[in-house]
mmCIF file of C-alpha atoms and ligand atoms in Angstrom:
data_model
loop_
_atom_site.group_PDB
_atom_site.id
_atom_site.type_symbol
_atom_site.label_atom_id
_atom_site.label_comp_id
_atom_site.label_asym_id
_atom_site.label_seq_id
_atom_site.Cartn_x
_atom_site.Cartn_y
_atom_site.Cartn_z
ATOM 1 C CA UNK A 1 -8.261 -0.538 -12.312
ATOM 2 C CA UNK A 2 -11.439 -1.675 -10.216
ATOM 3 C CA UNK A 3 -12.549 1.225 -7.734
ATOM 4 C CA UNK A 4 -14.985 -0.365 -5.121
ATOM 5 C CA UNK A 5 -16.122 2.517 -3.336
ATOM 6 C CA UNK A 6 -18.358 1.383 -0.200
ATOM 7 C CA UNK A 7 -20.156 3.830 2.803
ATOM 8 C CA UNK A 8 -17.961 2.486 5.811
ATOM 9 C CA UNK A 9 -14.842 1.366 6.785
ATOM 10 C CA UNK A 10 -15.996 -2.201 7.761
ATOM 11 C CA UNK A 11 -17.641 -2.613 4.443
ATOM 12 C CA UNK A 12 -14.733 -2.013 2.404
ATOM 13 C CA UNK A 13 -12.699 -4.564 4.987
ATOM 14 C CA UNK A 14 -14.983 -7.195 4.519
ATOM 15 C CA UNK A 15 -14.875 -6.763 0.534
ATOM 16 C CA UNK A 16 -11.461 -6.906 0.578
ATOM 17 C CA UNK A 17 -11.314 -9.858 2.725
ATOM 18 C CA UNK A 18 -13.586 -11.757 0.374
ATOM 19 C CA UNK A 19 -10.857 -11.500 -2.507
ATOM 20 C CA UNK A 20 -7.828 -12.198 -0.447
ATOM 21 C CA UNK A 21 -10.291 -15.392 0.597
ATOM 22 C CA UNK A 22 -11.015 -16.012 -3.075
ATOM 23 C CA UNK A 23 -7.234 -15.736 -3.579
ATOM 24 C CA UNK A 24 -6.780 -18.019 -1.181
ATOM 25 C CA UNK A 25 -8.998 -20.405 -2.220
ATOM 26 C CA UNK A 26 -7.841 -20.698 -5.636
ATOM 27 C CA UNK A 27 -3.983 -21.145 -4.318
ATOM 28 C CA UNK A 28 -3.698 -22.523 -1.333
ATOM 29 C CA UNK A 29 0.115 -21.751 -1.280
ATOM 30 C CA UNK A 30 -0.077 -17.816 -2.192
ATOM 31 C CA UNK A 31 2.890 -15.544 -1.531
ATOM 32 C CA UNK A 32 0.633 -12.558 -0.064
ATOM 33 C CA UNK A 33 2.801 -9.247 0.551
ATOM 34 C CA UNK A 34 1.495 -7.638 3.512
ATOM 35 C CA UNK A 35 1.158 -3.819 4.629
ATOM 36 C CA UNK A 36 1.220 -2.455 8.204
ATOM 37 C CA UNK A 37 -0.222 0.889 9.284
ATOM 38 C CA UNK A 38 -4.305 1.109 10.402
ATOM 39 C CA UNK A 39 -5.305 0.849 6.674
ATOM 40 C CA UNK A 40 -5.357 -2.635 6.399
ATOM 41 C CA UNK A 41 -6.358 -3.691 10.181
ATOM 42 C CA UNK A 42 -10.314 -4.244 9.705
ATOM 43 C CA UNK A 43 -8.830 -6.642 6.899
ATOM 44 C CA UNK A 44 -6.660 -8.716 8.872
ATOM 45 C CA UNK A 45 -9.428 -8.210 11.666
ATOM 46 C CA UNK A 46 -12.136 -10.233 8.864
ATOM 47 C CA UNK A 47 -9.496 -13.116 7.665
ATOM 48 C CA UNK A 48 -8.527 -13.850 11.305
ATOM 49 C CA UNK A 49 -12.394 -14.404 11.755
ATOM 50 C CA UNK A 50 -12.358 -16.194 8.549
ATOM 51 C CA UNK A 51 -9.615 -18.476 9.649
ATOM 52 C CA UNK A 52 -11.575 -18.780 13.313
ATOM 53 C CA UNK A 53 -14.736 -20.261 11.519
ATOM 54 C CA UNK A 54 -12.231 -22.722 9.612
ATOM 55 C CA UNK A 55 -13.026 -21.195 6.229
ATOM 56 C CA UNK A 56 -9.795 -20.417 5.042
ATOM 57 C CA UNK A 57 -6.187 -21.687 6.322
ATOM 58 C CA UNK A 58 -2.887 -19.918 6.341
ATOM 59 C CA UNK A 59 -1.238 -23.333 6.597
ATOM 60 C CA UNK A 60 0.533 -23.078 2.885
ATOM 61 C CA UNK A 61 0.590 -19.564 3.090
ATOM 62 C CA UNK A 62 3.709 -17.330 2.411
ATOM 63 C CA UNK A 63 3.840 -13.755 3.354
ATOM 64 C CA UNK A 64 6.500 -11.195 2.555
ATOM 65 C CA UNK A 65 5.800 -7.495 4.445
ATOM 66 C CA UNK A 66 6.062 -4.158 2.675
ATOM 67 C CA UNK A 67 9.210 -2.730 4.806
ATOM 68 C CA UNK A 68 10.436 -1.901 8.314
ATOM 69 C CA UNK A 69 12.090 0.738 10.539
ATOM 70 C CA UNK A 70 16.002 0.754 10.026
ATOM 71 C CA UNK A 71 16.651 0.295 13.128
ATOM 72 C CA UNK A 72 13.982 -1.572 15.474
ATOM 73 C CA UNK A 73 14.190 -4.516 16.327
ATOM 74 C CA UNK A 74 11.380 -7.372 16.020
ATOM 75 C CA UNK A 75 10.831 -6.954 19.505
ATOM 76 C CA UNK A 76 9.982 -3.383 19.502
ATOM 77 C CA UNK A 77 6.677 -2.239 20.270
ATOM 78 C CA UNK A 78 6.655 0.151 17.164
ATOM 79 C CA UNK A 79 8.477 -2.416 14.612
ATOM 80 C CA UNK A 80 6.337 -3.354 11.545
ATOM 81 C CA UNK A 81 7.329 -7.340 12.849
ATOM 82 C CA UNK A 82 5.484 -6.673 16.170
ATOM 83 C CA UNK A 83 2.608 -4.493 14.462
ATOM 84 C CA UNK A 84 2.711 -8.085 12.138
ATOM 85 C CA UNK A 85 2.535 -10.537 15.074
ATOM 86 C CA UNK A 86 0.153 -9.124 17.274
ATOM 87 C CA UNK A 87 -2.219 -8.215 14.880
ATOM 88 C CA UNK A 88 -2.967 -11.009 12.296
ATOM 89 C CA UNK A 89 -0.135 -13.554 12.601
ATOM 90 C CA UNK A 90 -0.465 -14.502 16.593
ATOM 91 C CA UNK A 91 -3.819 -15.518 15.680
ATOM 92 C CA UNK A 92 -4.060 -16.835 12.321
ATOM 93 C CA UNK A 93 -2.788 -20.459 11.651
ATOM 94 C CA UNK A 94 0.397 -19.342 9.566
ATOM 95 C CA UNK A 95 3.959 -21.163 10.023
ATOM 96 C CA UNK A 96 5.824 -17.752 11.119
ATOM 97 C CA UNK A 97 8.909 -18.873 9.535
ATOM 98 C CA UNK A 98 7.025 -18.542 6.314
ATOM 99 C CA UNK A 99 6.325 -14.927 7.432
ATOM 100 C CA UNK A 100 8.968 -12.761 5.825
ATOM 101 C CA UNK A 101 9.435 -8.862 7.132
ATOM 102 C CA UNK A 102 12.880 -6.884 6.768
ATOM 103 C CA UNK A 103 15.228 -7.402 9.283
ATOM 104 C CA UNK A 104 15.492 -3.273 10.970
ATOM 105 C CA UNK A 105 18.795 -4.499 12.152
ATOM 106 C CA UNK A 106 21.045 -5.997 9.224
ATOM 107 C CA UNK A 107 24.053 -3.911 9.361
ATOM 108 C CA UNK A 108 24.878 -4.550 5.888
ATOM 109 C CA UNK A 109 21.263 -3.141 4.540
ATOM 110 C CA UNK A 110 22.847 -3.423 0.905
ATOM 111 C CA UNK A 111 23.355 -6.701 1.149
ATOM 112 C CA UNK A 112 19.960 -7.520 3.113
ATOM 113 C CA UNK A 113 17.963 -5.550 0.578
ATOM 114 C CA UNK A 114 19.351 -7.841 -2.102
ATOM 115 C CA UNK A 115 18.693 -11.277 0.103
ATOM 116 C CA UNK A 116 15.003 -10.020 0.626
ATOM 117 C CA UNK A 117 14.675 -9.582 -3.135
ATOM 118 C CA UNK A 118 16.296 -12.717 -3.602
ATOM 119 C CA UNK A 119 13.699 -14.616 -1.485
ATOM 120 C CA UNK A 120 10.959 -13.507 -3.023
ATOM 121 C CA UNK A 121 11.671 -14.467 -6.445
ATOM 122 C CA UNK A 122 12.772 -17.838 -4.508
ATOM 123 C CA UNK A 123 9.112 -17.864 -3.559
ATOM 124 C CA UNK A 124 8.102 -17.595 -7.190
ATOM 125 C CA UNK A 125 7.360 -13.805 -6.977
ATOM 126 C CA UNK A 126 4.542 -11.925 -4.541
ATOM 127 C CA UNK A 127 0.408 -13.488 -6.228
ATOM 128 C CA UNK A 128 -1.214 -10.776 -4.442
ATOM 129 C CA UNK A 129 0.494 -7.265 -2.865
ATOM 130 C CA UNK A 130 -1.804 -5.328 -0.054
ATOM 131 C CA UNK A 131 -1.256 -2.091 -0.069
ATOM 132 C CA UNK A 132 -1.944 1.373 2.296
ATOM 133 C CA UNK A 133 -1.395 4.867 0.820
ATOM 134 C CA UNK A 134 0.320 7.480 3.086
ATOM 135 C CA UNK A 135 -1.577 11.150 2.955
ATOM 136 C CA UNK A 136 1.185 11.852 0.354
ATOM 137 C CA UNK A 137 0.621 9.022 -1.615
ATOM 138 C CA UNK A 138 3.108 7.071 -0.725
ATOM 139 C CA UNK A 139 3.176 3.124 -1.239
ATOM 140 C CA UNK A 140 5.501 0.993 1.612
ATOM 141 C CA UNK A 141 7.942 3.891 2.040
ATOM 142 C CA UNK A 142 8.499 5.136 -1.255
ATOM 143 C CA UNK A 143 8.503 8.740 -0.425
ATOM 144 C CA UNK A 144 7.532 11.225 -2.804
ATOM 145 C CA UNK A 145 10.452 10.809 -5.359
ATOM 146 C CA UNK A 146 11.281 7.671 -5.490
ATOM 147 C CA UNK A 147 12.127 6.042 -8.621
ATOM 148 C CA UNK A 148 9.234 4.199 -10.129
ATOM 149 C CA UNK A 149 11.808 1.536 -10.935
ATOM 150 C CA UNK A 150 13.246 1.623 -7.222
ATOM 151 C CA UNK A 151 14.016 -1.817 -5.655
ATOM 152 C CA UNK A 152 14.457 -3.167 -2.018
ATOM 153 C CA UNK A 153 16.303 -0.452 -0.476
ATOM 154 C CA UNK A 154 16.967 2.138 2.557
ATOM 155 C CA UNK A 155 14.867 5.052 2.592
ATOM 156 C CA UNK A 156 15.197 8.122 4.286
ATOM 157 C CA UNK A 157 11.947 9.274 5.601
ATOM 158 C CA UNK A 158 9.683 12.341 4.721
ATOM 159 C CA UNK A 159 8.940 14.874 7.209
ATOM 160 C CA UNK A 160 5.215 14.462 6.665
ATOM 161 C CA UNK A 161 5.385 10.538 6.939
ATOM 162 C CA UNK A 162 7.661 11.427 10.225
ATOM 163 C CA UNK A 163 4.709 13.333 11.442
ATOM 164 C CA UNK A 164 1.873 11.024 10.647
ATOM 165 C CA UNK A 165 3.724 8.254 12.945
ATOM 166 C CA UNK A 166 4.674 10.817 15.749
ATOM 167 C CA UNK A 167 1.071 9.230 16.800
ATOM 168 C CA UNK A 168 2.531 5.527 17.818
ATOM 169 C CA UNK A 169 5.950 6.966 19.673
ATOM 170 C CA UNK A 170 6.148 8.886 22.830
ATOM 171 C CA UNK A 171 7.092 11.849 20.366
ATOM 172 C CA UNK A 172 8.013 13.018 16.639
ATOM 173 C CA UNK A 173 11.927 12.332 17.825
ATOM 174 C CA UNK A 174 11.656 8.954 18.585
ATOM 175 C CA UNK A 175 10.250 8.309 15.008
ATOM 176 C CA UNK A 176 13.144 6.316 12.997
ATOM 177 C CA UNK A 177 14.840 8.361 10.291
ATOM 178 C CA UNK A 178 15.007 5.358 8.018
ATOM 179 C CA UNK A 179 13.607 2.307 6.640
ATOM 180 C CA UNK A 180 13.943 -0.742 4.417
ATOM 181 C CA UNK A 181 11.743 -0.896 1.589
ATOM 182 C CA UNK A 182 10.458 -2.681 -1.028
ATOM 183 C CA UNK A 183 10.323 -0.465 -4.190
ATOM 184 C CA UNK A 184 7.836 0.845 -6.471
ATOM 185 C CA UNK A 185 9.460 -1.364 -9.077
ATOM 186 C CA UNK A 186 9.395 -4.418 -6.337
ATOM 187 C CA UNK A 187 5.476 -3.668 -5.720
ATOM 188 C CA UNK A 188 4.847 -3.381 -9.672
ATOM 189 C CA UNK A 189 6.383 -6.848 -10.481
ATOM 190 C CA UNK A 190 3.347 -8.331 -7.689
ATOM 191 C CA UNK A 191 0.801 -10.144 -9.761
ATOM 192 C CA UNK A 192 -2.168 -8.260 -8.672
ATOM 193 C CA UNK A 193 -2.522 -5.770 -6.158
ATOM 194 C CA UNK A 194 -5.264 -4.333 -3.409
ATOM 195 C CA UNK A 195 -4.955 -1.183 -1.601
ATOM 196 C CA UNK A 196 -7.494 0.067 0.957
ATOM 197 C CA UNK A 197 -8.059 3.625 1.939
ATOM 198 C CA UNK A 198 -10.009 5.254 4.217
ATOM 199 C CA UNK A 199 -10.862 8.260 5.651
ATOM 200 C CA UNK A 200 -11.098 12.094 4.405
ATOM 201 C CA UNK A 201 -7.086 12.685 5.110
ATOM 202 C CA UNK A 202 -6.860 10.129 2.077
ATOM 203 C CA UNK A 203 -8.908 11.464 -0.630
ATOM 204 C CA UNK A 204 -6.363 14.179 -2.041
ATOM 205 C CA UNK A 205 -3.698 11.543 -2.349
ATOM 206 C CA UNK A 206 -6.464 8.380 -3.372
ATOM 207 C CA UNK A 207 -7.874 11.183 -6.458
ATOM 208 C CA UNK A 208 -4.096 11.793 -7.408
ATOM 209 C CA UNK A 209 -3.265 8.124 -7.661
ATOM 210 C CA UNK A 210 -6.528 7.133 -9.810
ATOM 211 C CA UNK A 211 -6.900 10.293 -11.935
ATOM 212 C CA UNK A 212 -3.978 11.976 -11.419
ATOM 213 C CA UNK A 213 -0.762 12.161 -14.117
ATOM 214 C CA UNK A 214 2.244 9.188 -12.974
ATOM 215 C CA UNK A 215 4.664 10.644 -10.804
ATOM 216 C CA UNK A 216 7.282 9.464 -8.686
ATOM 217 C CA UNK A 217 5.819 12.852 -6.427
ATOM 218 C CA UNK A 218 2.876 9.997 -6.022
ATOM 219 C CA UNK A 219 4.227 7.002 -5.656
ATOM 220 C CA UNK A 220 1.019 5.416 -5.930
ATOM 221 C CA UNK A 221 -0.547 6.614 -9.100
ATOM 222 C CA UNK A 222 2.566 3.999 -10.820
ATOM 223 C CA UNK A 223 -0.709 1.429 -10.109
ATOM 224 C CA UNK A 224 -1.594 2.598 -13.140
ATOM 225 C CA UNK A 225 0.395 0.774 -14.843
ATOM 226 C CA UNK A 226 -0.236 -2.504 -13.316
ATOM 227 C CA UNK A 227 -2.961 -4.700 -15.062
ATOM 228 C CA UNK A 228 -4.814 -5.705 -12.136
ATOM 229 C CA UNK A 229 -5.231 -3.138 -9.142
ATOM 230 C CA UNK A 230 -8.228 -2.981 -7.325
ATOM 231 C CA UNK A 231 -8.682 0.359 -5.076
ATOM 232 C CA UNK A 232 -11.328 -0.157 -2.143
ATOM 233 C CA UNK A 233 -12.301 3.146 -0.772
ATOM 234 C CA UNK A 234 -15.163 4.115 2.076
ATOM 235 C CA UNK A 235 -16.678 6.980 1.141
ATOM 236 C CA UNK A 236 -14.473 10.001 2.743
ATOM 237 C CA UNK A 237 -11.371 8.719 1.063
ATOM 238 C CA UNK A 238 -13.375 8.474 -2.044
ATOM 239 C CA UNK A 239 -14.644 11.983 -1.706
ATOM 240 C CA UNK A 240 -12.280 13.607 -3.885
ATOM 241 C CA UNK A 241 -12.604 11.152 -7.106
ATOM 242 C CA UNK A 242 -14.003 12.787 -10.423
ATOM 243 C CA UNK A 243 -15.640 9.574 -12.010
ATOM 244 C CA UNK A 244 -17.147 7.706 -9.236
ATOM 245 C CA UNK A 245 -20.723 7.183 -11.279
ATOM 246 C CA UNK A 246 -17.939 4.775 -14.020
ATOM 247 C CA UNK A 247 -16.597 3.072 -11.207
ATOM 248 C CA UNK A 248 -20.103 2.463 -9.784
ATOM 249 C CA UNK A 249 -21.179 1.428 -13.298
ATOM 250 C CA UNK A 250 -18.558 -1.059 -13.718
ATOM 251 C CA UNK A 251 -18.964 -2.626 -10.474
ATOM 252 C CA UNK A 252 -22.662 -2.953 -11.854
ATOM 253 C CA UNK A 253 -21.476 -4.201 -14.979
ATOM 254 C CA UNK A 254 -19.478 -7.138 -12.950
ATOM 255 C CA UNK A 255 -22.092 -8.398 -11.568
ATOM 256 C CA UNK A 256 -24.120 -8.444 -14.513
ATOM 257 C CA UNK A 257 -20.989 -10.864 -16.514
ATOM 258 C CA UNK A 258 -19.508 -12.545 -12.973
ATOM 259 C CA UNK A 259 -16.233 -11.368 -13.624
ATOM 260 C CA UNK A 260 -13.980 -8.846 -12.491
ATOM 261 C CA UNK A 261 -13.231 -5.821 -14.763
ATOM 262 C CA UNK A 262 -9.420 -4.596 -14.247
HETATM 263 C C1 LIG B 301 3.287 3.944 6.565
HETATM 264 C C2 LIG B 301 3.512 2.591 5.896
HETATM 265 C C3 LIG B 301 2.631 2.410 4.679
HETATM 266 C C4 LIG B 301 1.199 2.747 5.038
HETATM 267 C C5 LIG B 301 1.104 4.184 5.508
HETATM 268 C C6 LIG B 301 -0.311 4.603 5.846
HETATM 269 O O1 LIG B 301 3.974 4.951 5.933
HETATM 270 N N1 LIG B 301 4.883 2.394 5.527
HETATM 271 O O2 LIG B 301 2.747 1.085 4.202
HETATM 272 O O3 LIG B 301 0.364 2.541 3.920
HETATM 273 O O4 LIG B 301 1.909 4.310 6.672
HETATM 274 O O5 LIG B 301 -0.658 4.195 7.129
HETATM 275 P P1 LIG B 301 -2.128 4.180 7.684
HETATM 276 O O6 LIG B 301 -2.796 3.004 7.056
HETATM 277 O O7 LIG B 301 -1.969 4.000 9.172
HETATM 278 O O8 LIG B 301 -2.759 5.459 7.321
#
């Protein structure tokens, strides 16, 4: 795993920006899976500059999204399709019907979970997964508990992740109960993953999911066993980490070969 531990939040947006551009650059048709939440914001904040100054393009791009309240529709001011829209996709240069986020609404959520599955093997499977962690350590929604095989699914949600998103309703009881997920298994199969973190409510659940055992309890530390993860931290969600002089060493070590060291 590469650690990339930088002072602010902006730094570790614009790092993280810089390999989704390299990404890009390489395949100009990349399936990117996408995360909502305030985690990944000052990264879709740098690639829709990016894409201003003409030096990528979304054109080719496919995206598939993490998950979505059971329950919302695309229209609604709290769904994970709105959050989608009106932060990155409005004003990037994307075909949004090659943007892909669960539908909140299929009534048959079986059968949807298995059609979203489906389309992204149709797509030739997810090149590179963005990731948030919740202060649990959650991935998507994979609550603590969830199988480290689980698949696209409904998930009921945990009172702490209820809690954390009080913030965007009018209050806690308008949160949704439920959502459709991809699953830790879904996120594993990605071909290489990022997930950004920041902040001091982070750092238990970042030092659990680096240098903590694998546990479904953190949903997260299953990254572990993924061959290409890169973690970029700021500082305060860093905090917490036992071997930050390796990671720092590493990092040095990169530049020294111009390669990256998974
Ligand atoms: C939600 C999302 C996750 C996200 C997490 C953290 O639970 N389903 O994908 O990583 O929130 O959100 P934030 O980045 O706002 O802290």
């Amino acid at each position: 795993m590469r650690v990339i531990i930088r002072k602010t939040y902006e730094e570790i947006s614009i790092e993280a920006a810089n390999l989704v551009r390299a990404r890009i650059e390489k395949k100009p048709d990349l399936v990117l899976g996408l995360a909502t939440g305030s985690s990944p914001l000052g990264l879709y904040k740098e690639l829709i500059n990016m894409n201003r100054k003409k030096l990528i393009s979304f054109k080719k791009v496919r995206t598939f999204n993490l998950d979505e309240y059971y329950g919302l529709k695309g229209d609604h001011p709290q769904s994970y399709r709105y959050f989608m829209d009106t932060n990155f996709f409005n004003h990037i240069d994307i075909d949004k019907t090659n943007t892909m986020v669960p539908d909140g609404t299929a009534k048959d959520w079986e059968e949807f979970c298995i059609y979203y599955e489906n389309q992204i093997k149709k797509s030739g499977g997810i090149d590179l997964q963005v990731l948030g962690i919740g202060s649990d350590g959650h991935i998507a929604f994979n609550e603590p508990g969830s199988s480290l095989a689980s698949r696209t699914r409904l998930v009921a949600l945990d009172a702490q992740t209820i809690e954390d998103n009080a913030r965007f309703f009018e209050n806690k009881d308008q949160v949704p109960r439920f959502a459709l997920s991809m699953g830790v298994g879904t996120i594993l199969e990605a071909k290489e993953i990022i997930l950004i973190a920041n902040g001091k409510k982070k750092a238990p659940a970042i030092a659990k999911a680096i240098e903590g055992p694998i546990t479904s309890l953190i949903s997260a530390s299953a990254l572990q066993m993924h061959p290409r993860v890169t973690y970029f931290l700021d500082q305060e969600a860093a905090s917490e980490l036992k071997r930050i002089d390796y990671y720092k060493f590493v990092e040095q070590a990169e530049k020294e070969i111009g390669k990256e060291i998974f």
